[in-house]
mmCIF file of C-alpha atoms in Angstrom:
data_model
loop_
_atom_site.group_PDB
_atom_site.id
_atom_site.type_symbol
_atom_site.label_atom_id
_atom_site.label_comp_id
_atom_site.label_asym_id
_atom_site.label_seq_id
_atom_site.Cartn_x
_atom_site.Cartn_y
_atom_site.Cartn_z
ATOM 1 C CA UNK A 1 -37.960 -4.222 -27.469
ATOM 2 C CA UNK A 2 -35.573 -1.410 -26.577
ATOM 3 C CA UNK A 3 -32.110 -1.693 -28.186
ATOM 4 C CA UNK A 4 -29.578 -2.104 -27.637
ATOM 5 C CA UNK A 5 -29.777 -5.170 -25.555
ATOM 6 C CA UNK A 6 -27.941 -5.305 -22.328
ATOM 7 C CA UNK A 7 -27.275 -7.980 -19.752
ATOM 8 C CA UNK A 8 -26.010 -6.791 -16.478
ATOM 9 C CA UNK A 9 -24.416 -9.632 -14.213
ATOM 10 C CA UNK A 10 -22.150 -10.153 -11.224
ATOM 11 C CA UNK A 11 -18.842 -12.652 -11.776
ATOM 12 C CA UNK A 12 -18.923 -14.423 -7.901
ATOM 13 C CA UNK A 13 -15.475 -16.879 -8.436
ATOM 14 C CA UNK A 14 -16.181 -18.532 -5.120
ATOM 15 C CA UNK A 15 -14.134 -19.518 -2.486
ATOM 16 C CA UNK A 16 -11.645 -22.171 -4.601
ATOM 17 C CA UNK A 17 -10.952 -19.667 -7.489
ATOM 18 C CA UNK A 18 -11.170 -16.676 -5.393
ATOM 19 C CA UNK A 19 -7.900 -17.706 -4.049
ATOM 20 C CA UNK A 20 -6.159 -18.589 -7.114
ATOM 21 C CA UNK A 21 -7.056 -14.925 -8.374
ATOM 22 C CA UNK A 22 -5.491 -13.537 -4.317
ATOM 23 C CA UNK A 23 -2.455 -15.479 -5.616
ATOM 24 C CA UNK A 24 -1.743 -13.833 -8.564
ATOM 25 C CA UNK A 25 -1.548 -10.788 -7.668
ATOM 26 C CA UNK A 26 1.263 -12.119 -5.563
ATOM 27 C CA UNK A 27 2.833 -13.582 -8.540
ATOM 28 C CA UNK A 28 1.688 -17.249 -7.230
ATOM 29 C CA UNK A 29 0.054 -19.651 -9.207
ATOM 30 C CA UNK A 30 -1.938 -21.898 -6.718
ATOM 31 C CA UNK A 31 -3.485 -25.417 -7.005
ATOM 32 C CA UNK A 32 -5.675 -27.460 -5.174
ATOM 33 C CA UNK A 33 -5.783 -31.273 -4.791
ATOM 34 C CA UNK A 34 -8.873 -33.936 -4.335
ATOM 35 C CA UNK A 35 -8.045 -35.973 -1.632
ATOM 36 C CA UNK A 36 -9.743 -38.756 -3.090
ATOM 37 C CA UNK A 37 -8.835 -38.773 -7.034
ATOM 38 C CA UNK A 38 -5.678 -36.960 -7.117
ATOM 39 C CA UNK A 39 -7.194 -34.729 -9.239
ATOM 40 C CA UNK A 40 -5.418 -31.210 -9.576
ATOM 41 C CA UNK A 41 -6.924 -28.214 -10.416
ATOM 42 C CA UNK A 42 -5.463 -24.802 -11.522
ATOM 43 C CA UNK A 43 -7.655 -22.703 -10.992
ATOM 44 C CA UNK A 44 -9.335 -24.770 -8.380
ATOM 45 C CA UNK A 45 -13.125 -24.953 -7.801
ATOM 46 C CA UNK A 46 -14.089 -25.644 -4.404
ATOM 47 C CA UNK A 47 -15.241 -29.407 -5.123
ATOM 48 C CA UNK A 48 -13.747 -31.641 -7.375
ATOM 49 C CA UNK A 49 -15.567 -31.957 -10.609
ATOM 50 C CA UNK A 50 -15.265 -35.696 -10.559
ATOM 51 C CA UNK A 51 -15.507 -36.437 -6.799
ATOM 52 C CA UNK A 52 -17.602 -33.757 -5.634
ATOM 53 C CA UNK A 53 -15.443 -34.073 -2.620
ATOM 54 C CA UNK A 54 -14.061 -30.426 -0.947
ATOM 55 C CA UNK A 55 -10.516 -29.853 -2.418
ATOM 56 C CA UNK A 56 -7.600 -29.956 -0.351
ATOM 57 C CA UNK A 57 -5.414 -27.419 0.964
ATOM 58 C CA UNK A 58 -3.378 -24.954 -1.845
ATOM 59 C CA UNK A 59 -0.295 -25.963 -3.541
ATOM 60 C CA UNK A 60 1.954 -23.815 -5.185
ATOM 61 C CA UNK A 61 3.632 -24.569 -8.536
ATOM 62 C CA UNK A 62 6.308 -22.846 -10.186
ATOM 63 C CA UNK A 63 4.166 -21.883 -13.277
ATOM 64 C CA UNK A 64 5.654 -23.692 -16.358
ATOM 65 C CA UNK A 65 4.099 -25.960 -18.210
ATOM 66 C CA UNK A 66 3.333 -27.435 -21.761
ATOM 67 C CA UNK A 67 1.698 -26.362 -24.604
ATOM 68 C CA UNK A 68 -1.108 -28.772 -25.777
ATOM 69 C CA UNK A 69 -2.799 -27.048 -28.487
ATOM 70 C CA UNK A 70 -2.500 -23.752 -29.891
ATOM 71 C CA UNK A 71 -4.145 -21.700 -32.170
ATOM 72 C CA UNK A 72 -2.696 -18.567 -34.457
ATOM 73 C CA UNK A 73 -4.706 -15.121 -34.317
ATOM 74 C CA UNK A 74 -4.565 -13.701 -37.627
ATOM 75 C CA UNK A 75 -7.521 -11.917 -38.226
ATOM 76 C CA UNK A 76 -8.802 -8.586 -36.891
ATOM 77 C CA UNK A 77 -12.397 -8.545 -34.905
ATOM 78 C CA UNK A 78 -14.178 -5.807 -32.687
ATOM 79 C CA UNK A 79 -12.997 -5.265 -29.172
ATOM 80 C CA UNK A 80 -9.563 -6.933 -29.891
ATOM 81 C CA UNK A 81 -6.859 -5.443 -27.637
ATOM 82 C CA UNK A 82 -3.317 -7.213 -29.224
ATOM 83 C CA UNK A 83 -2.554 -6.286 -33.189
ATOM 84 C CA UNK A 84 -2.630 -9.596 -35.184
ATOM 85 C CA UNK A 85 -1.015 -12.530 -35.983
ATOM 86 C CA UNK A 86 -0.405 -14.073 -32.446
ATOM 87 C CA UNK A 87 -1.181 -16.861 -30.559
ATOM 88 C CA UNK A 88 -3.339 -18.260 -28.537
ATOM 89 C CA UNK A 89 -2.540 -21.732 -26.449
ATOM 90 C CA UNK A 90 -3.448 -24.185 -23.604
ATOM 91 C CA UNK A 91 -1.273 -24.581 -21.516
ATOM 92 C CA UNK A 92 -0.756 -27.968 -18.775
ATOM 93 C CA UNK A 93 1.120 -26.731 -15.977
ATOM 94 C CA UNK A 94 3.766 -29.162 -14.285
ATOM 95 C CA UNK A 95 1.646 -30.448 -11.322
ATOM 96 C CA UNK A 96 -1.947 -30.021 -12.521
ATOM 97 C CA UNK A 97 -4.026 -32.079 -14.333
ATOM 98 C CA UNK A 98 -6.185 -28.940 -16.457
ATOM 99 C CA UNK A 99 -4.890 -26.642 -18.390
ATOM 100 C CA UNK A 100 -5.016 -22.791 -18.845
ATOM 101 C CA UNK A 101 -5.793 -20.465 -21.799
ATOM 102 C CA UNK A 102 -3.567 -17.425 -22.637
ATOM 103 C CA UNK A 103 -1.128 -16.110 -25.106
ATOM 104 C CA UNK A 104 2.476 -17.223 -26.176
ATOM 105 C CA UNK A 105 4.809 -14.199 -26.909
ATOM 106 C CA UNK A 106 8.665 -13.876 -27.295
ATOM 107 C CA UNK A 107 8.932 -16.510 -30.148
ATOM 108 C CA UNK A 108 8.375 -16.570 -33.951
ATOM 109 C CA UNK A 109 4.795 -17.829 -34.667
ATOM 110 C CA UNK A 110 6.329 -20.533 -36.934
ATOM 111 C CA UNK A 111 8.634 -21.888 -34.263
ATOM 112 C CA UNK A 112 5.737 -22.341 -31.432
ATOM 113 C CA UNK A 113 4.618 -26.223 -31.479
ATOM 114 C CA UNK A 114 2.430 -28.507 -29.224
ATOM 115 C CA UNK A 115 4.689 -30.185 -26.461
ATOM 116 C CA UNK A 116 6.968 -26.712 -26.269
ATOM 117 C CA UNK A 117 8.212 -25.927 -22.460
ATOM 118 C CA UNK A 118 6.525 -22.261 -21.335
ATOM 119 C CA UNK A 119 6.992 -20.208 -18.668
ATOM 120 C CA UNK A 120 4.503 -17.038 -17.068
ATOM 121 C CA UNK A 121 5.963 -13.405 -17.677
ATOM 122 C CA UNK A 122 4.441 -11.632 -14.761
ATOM 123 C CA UNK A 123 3.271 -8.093 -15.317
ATOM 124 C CA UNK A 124 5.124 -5.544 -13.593
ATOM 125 C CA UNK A 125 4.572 -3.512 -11.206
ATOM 126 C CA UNK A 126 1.798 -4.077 -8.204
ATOM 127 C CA UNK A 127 -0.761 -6.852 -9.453
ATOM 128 C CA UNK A 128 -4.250 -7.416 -8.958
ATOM 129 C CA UNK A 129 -6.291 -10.272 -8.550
ATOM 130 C CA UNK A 130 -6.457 -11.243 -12.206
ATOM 131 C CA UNK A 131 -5.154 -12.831 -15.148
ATOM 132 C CA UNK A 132 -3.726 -9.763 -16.730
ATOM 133 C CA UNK A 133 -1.396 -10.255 -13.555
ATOM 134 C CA UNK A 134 0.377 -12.642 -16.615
ATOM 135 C CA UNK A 135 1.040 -10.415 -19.141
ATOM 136 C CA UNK A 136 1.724 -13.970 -21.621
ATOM 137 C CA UNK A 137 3.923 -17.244 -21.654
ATOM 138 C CA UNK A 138 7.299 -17.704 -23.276
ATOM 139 C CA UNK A 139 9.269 -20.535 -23.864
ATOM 140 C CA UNK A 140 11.131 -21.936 -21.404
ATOM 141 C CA UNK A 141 15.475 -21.227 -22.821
ATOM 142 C CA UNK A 142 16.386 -24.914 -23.548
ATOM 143 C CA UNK A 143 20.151 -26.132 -21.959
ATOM 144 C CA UNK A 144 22.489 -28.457 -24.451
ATOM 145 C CA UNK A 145 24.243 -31.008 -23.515
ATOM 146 C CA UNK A 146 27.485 -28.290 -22.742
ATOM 147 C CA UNK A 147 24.924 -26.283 -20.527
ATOM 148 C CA UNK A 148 24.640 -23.670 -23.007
ATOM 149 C CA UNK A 149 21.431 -21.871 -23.200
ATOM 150 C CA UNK A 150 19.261 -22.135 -26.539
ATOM 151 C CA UNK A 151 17.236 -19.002 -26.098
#
């Protein structure tokens, strides 16, 4: 057998997530309904994973959410792009009922926490249709109860 091994294949995202990925690279996070669980999904499929009913129409949410688990890089490995420690985190976006993976940034590793309010820094310049179109999450500044900003 010839080495090294390769594996050549095509990524087809389909029609649901092929508009999610349109959408970020005009800084728009977009959703998509089932109209007959409520389920939402971001990034939608085309059919609802429970249903198997066509998804409704897109829905666009501002792109915070809340951090349900993380996990802290600390390690080096081959092909790794960001110098460790950071982190890594799902994220539940306000309005959708999945969750996203991608990294948390602006914060001390010690002070990120399940439950913690993030928001999307988008990538600047012109975008393409892709995740890196979020360069990370940060958290969200928190208000007291003078309106003063916690950053």
């Amino acid at each position: 057998m010839p080495t090294p091994l390769r594996m050549r294949y095509t990524f087809v995202a389909g029609a649901g997530r092929s508009g999610f990925l349109r959408g970020l690279a005009h800084r728009r996070l977009l959703a998509r309904a089932c109209p007959s669980c409520h389920q939402v999904y971001l990034p939608a499929p085309e059919f609802c994973a429970r249903c198997l009913v066509e998804l409704g129409a897109t829905t666009e949410l501002d792109g915070r959410g809340t951090v349900s688990t993380f996990c802290v890089v600390s390690f080096p490995f081959p092909g790794q792009e960001i110098e460790p420690p950071y982190v890594v985190a799902h994220i539940r976006p306000h309005g959708a009922d999945t969750r996203l993976m991608h990294l948390i940034r602006e914060v001390d590793i010690a002070d990120v926490r399940i439950g913690m309010e993030v928001e999307p820094v988008w990538a600047d310049g012109e975008l393409e249709p892709s995740w890196t179109s979020i360069r990370h999450y940060r958290p969200v500044p928190q208000q007291d109860s003078a309106g003063d900003v916690d950053a």
